[in-house]
Amino acid sequence: MHETMKTSDNRNDILTRSYNANYGRVLGFVTSRINSPEDAENIAQDVWLRLLEYDKPISEDSLLPLLYTVATNLVNDYLRRLYRSRAAYSDMFDCADELDSSCESGIFARDIAKIERERVECLPQQRRIIYVMSRFDDKSVADIADELSLSFRTVENHLRLGRRDIRSYMAEAI
């Protein structure tokens, strides 16, 4: 057990020194690849969190390449989610334009909105508040997190779960 503590302390010392020496470089690397300073800071912090959770041995020599590998993977994941959400919003707006073409589609849209509002009322309180702020008040995840004093990831997770619940309910209802 004493040996395990020594290894853990050594690992934490390596990570602490590296954080102090390389955080700015990692943040610059991430910022140069995405156009959101707030998201870049979150991703840069996530790099260090991932390293703290990393279960394989880390040495001074292997740490710098590992930092950039983790950062690259997190940036790629972020961009993949961003492009997917943009495509989904684009599809939604394309569908909305098609639905606006007749009186029947107006009635259909109101019915869908009613179904959505009914399902939103069934969400857990925190998830409902976050969903309503995002969907109907048009607030960003960062704004919601600040207003509710929650972490960005918590709001993002509640919003994802709320959207998934509403989508699956509406797919069955329609």
mmCIF file of C-alpha atoms in Angstrom:
data_model
loop_
_atom_site.group_PDB
_atom_site.id
_atom_site.type_symbol
_atom_site.label_atom_id
_atom_site.label_comp_id
_atom_site.label_asym_id
_atom_site.label_seq_id
_atom_site.Cartn_x
_atom_site.Cartn_y
_atom_site.Cartn_z
ATOM 1 C CA MET A 1 0.000 0.000 0.000
ATOM 2 C CA HIS A 2 2.843 2.384 0.810
ATOM 3 C CA GLU A 3 4.318 1.794 -2.665
ATOM 4 C CA THR A 4 0.934 2.584 -4.261
ATOM 5 C CA MET A 5 0.766 5.887 -2.385
ATOM 6 C CA LYS A 6 4.275 6.803 -3.523
ATOM 7 C CA THR A 7 3.376 6.037 -7.144
ATOM 8 C CA SER A 8 0.184 8.073 -6.845
ATOM 9 C CA ASP A 9 2.057 11.022 -5.275
ATOM 10 C CA ASN A 10 4.716 10.847 -7.999
ATOM 11 C CA ARG A 11 2.021 10.762 -10.692
ATOM 12 C CA ASN A 12 0.248 13.763 -9.126
ATOM 13 C CA ASP A 13 3.543 15.663 -8.941
ATOM 14 C CA ILE A 14 4.199 14.985 -12.630
ATOM 15 C CA LEU A 15 0.688 16.118 -13.574
ATOM 16 C CA THR A 16 0.901 19.228 -11.375
ATOM 17 C CA ARG A 17 4.214 20.303 -12.860
ATOM 18 C CA SER A 18 2.970 19.612 -16.367
ATOM 19 C CA TYR A 19 -0.277 21.510 -15.746
ATOM 20 C CA ASN A 20 1.638 24.558 -14.552
ATOM 21 C CA ALA A 21 4.048 24.367 -17.483
ATOM 22 C CA ASN A 22 1.694 23.364 -20.300
ATOM 23 C CA TYR A 23 -1.864 24.541 -19.583
ATOM 24 C CA GLY A 24 -1.419 27.709 -21.673
ATOM 25 C CA ARG A 25 -0.006 25.723 -24.580
ATOM 26 C CA VAL A 26 -2.835 23.187 -24.464
ATOM 27 C CA LEU A 27 -5.414 25.985 -24.266
ATOM 28 C CA GLY A 28 -3.785 27.693 -27.261
ATOM 29 C CA PHE A 29 -3.799 24.418 -29.187
ATOM 30 C CA VAL A 30 -7.510 23.863 -28.523
ATOM 31 C CA THR A 31 -8.453 27.518 -29.140
ATOM 32 C CA SER A 32 -6.727 27.459 -32.528
ATOM 33 C CA ARG A 33 -9.015 24.605 -33.600
ATOM 34 C CA ILE A 34 -12.415 25.819 -32.372
ATOM 35 C CA ASN A 35 -14.046 29.259 -32.453
ATOM 36 C CA SER A 36 -15.363 29.352 -28.901
ATOM 37 C CA PRO A 37 -13.065 30.559 -26.110
ATOM 38 C CA GLU A 38 -15.427 29.261 -23.399
ATOM 39 C CA ASP A 39 -15.621 25.807 -24.965
ATOM 40 C CA ALA A 40 -11.847 25.822 -25.498
ATOM 41 C CA GLU A 41 -11.312 26.414 -21.775
ATOM 42 C CA ASN A 42 -13.706 23.576 -20.921
ATOM 43 C CA ILE A 43 -11.924 21.227 -23.295
ATOM 44 C CA ALA A 44 -8.485 22.224 -21.978
ATOM 45 C CA GLN A 45 -9.667 21.507 -18.423
ATOM 46 C CA ASP A 46 -11.129 18.188 -19.602
ATOM 47 C CA VAL A 47 -7.684 17.198 -20.909
ATOM 48 C CA TRP A 48 -6.301 17.362 -17.375
ATOM 49 C CA LEU A 49 -9.334 15.607 -15.910
ATOM 50 C CA ARG A 50 -8.885 12.764 -18.375
ATOM 51 C CA LEU A 51 -5.235 12.468 -17.390
ATOM 52 C CA LEU A 52 -6.164 12.336 -13.711
ATOM 53 C CA GLU A 53 -8.517 9.443 -14.517
ATOM 54 C CA TYR A 54 -6.006 7.736 -16.825
ATOM 55 C CA ASP A 55 -5.234 4.305 -15.389
ATOM 56 C CA LYS A 56 -1.932 3.584 -17.129
ATOM 57 C CA PRO A 57 1.493 4.752 -15.935
ATOM 58 C CA ILE A 58 2.484 8.263 -16.963
ATOM 59 C CA SER A 59 6.080 9.425 -17.165
ATOM 60 C CA GLU A 60 7.555 12.857 -17.815
ATOM 61 C CA ASP A 61 8.604 11.686 -21.298
ATOM 62 C CA SER A 62 5.226 10.282 -22.320
ATOM 63 C CA LEU A 63 3.091 13.080 -20.876
ATOM 64 C CA LEU A 64 3.457 15.807 -23.520
ATOM 65 C CA PRO A 65 2.474 13.603 -26.496
ATOM 66 C CA LEU A 66 -0.348 12.161 -24.396
ATOM 67 C CA LEU A 67 -1.597 15.687 -23.609
ATOM 68 C CA TYR A 68 -1.887 16.552 -27.284
ATOM 69 C CA THR A 69 -3.435 13.195 -28.180
ATOM 70 C CA VAL A 70 -6.146 13.658 -25.538
ATOM 71 C CA ALA A 71 -6.669 17.292 -26.591
ATOM 72 C CA THR A 72 -6.980 16.308 -30.257
ATOM 73 C CA ASN A 73 -9.518 13.594 -29.435
ATOM 74 C CA LEU A 74 -11.588 15.969 -27.301
ATOM 75 C CA VAL A 75 -11.536 18.644 -30.014
ATOM 76 C CA ASN A 76 -12.624 16.082 -32.615
ATOM 77 C CA ASP A 77 -15.474 14.926 -30.358
ATOM 78 C CA TYR A 78 -16.549 18.536 -29.792
ATOM 79 C CA LEU A 79 -16.518 19.344 -33.509
ATOM 80 C CA ARG A 80 -18.395 16.137 -34.346
ATOM 81 C CA ARG A 81 -21.150 17.067 -31.840
ATOM 82 C CA LEU A 82 -21.225 20.642 -33.128
ATOM 83 C CA TYR A 83 -21.615 19.615 -36.773
ATOM 84 C CA ARG A 84 -24.255 17.029 -35.881
ATOM 85 C CA SER A 85 -26.305 19.564 -33.923
ATOM 86 C CA ARG A 86 -26.014 22.134 -36.723
ATOM 87 C CA ALA A 87 -27.210 19.553 -39.239
ATOM 88 C CA ALA A 88 -30.137 18.651 -36.975
ATOM 89 C CA TYR A 89 -31.135 22.306 -36.575
ATOM 90 C CA SER A 90 -30.833 22.803 -40.316
ATOM 91 C CA ASP A 91 -33.085 19.806 -40.935
ATOM 92 C CA MET A 92 -35.594 21.121 -38.393
ATOM 93 C CA PHE A 93 -35.746 24.519 -40.070
ATOM 94 C CA ASP A 94 -36.053 22.931 -43.514
ATOM 95 C CA CYS A 95 -38.969 20.852 -42.260
ATOM 96 C CA ALA A 96 -40.515 23.889 -40.596
ATOM 97 C CA ASP A 97 -40.439 25.800 -43.903
ATOM 98 C CA GLU A 98 -42.225 22.941 -45.650
ATOM 99 C CA LEU A 99 -44.888 22.748 -42.916
ATOM 100 C CA ASP A 100 -45.700 26.464 -43.179
ATOM 101 C CA SER A 101 -47.042 26.029 -46.700
ATOM 102 C CA SER A 102 -50.703 25.329 -45.851
ATOM 103 C CA CYS A 103 -53.429 25.764 -43.245
ATOM 104 C CA GLU A 104 -53.313 22.063 -42.483
ATOM 105 C CA SER A 105 -49.655 22.259 -41.662
ATOM 106 C CA GLY A 106 -50.370 25.139 -39.258
ATOM 107 C CA ILE A 107 -52.863 22.964 -37.409
ATOM 108 C CA PHE A 108 -50.417 20.062 -37.442
ATOM 109 C CA ALA A 109 -47.647 22.286 -36.069
ATOM 110 C CA ARG A 110 -49.897 23.483 -33.219
ATOM 111 C CA ASP A 111 -50.753 19.882 -32.371
ATOM 112 C CA ILE A 112 -47.074 18.942 -32.287
ATOM 113 C CA ALA A 113 -46.301 21.949 -30.097
ATOM 114 C CA LYS A 114 -49.096 20.913 -27.727
ATOM 115 C CA ILE A 115 -47.724 17.364 -27.518
ATOM 116 C CA GLU A 116 -44.263 18.755 -26.841
ATOM 117 C CA ARG A 117 -45.517 21.068 -24.062
ATOM 118 C CA GLU A 118 -47.428 18.209 -22.441
ATOM 119 C CA ARG A 119 -44.337 16.004 -22.432
ATOM 120 C CA VAL A 120 -42.130 18.816 -21.130
ATOM 121 C CA GLU A 121 -44.382 18.973 -18.061
ATOM 122 C CA CYS A 122 -43.535 15.298 -17.364
ATOM 123 C CA LEU A 123 -39.763 15.905 -17.260
ATOM 124 C CA PRO A 124 -38.021 16.053 -13.877
ATOM 125 C CA GLN A 125 -38.017 19.609 -12.533
ATOM 126 C CA GLN A 126 -34.361 20.487 -13.189
ATOM 127 C CA ARG A 127 -34.441 18.966 -16.671
ATOM 128 C CA ARG A 128 -37.731 20.751 -17.461
ATOM 129 C CA ILE A 129 -36.329 24.128 -16.386
ATOM 130 C CA ILE A 130 -33.209 23.661 -18.503
ATOM 131 C CA TYR A 131 -35.177 22.388 -21.522
ATOM 132 C CA VAL A 132 -37.628 25.315 -21.382
ATOM 133 C CA MET A 133 -34.816 27.860 -21.033
ATOM 134 C CA SER A 134 -33.030 26.400 -24.040
ATOM 135 C CA ARG A 135 -35.992 25.606 -26.286
ATOM 136 C CA PHE A 136 -38.442 28.410 -25.558
ATOM 137 C CA ASP A 137 -36.303 31.168 -24.018
ATOM 138 C CA ASP A 138 -33.568 30.616 -26.625
ATOM 139 C CA LYS A 139 -30.735 30.618 -24.066
ATOM 140 C CA SER A 140 -27.363 29.005 -24.629
ATOM 141 C CA VAL A 141 -25.997 26.248 -22.419
ATOM 142 C CA ALA A 142 -23.438 28.659 -20.970
ATOM 143 C CA ASP A 143 -26.141 31.228 -20.123
ATOM 144 C CA ILE A 144 -28.307 28.581 -18.468
ATOM 145 C CA ALA A 145 -25.341 27.266 -16.472
ATOM 146 C CA ASP A 146 -24.557 30.781 -15.222
ATOM 147 C CA GLU A 147 -28.178 31.599 -14.403
ATOM 148 C CA LEU A 148 -28.802 28.344 -12.502
ATOM 149 C CA SER A 149 -25.304 28.162 -10.953
ATOM 150 C CA LEU A 150 -24.685 24.739 -12.475
ATOM 151 C CA SER A 151 -21.706 23.378 -14.344
ATOM 152 C CA PHE A 152 -21.709 23.566 -18.124
ATOM 153 C CA ARG A 153 -21.559 19.759 -18.369
ATOM 154 C CA THR A 154 -24.524 19.306 -16.016
ATOM 155 C CA VAL A 155 -26.690 21.630 -18.110
ATOM 156 C CA GLU A 156 -25.491 19.973 -21.320
ATOM 157 C CA ASN A 157 -26.343 16.536 -19.918
ATOM 158 C CA HIS A 158 -29.835 17.576 -18.710
ATOM 159 C CA LEU A 159 -30.532 19.189 -22.072
ATOM 160 C CA ARG A 160 -29.395 16.094 -23.978
ATOM 161 C CA LEU A 161 -31.543 13.796 -21.841
ATOM 162 C CA GLY A 162 -34.551 16.113 -22.076
ATOM 163 C CA ARG A 163 -34.288 16.359 -25.858
ATOM 164 C CA ARG A 164 -33.924 12.597 -26.164
ATOM 165 C CA ASP A 165 -37.006 12.035 -24.003
ATOM 166 C CA ILE A 166 -39.104 14.571 -25.952
ATOM 167 C CA ARG A 167 -37.963 13.195 -29.335
ATOM 168 C CA SER A 168 -38.767 9.602 -28.463
ATOM 169 C CA TYR A 169 -42.162 10.555 -26.984
ATOM 170 C CA MET A 170 -43.076 12.640 -30.018
ATOM 171 C CA ALA A 171 -41.955 9.922 -32.431
ATOM 172 C CA GLU A 172 -44.421 7.562 -30.750
ATOM 173 C CA ALA A 173 -47.189 10.156 -30.505
ATOM 174 C CA ILE A 174 -47.040 11.269 -34.130
#
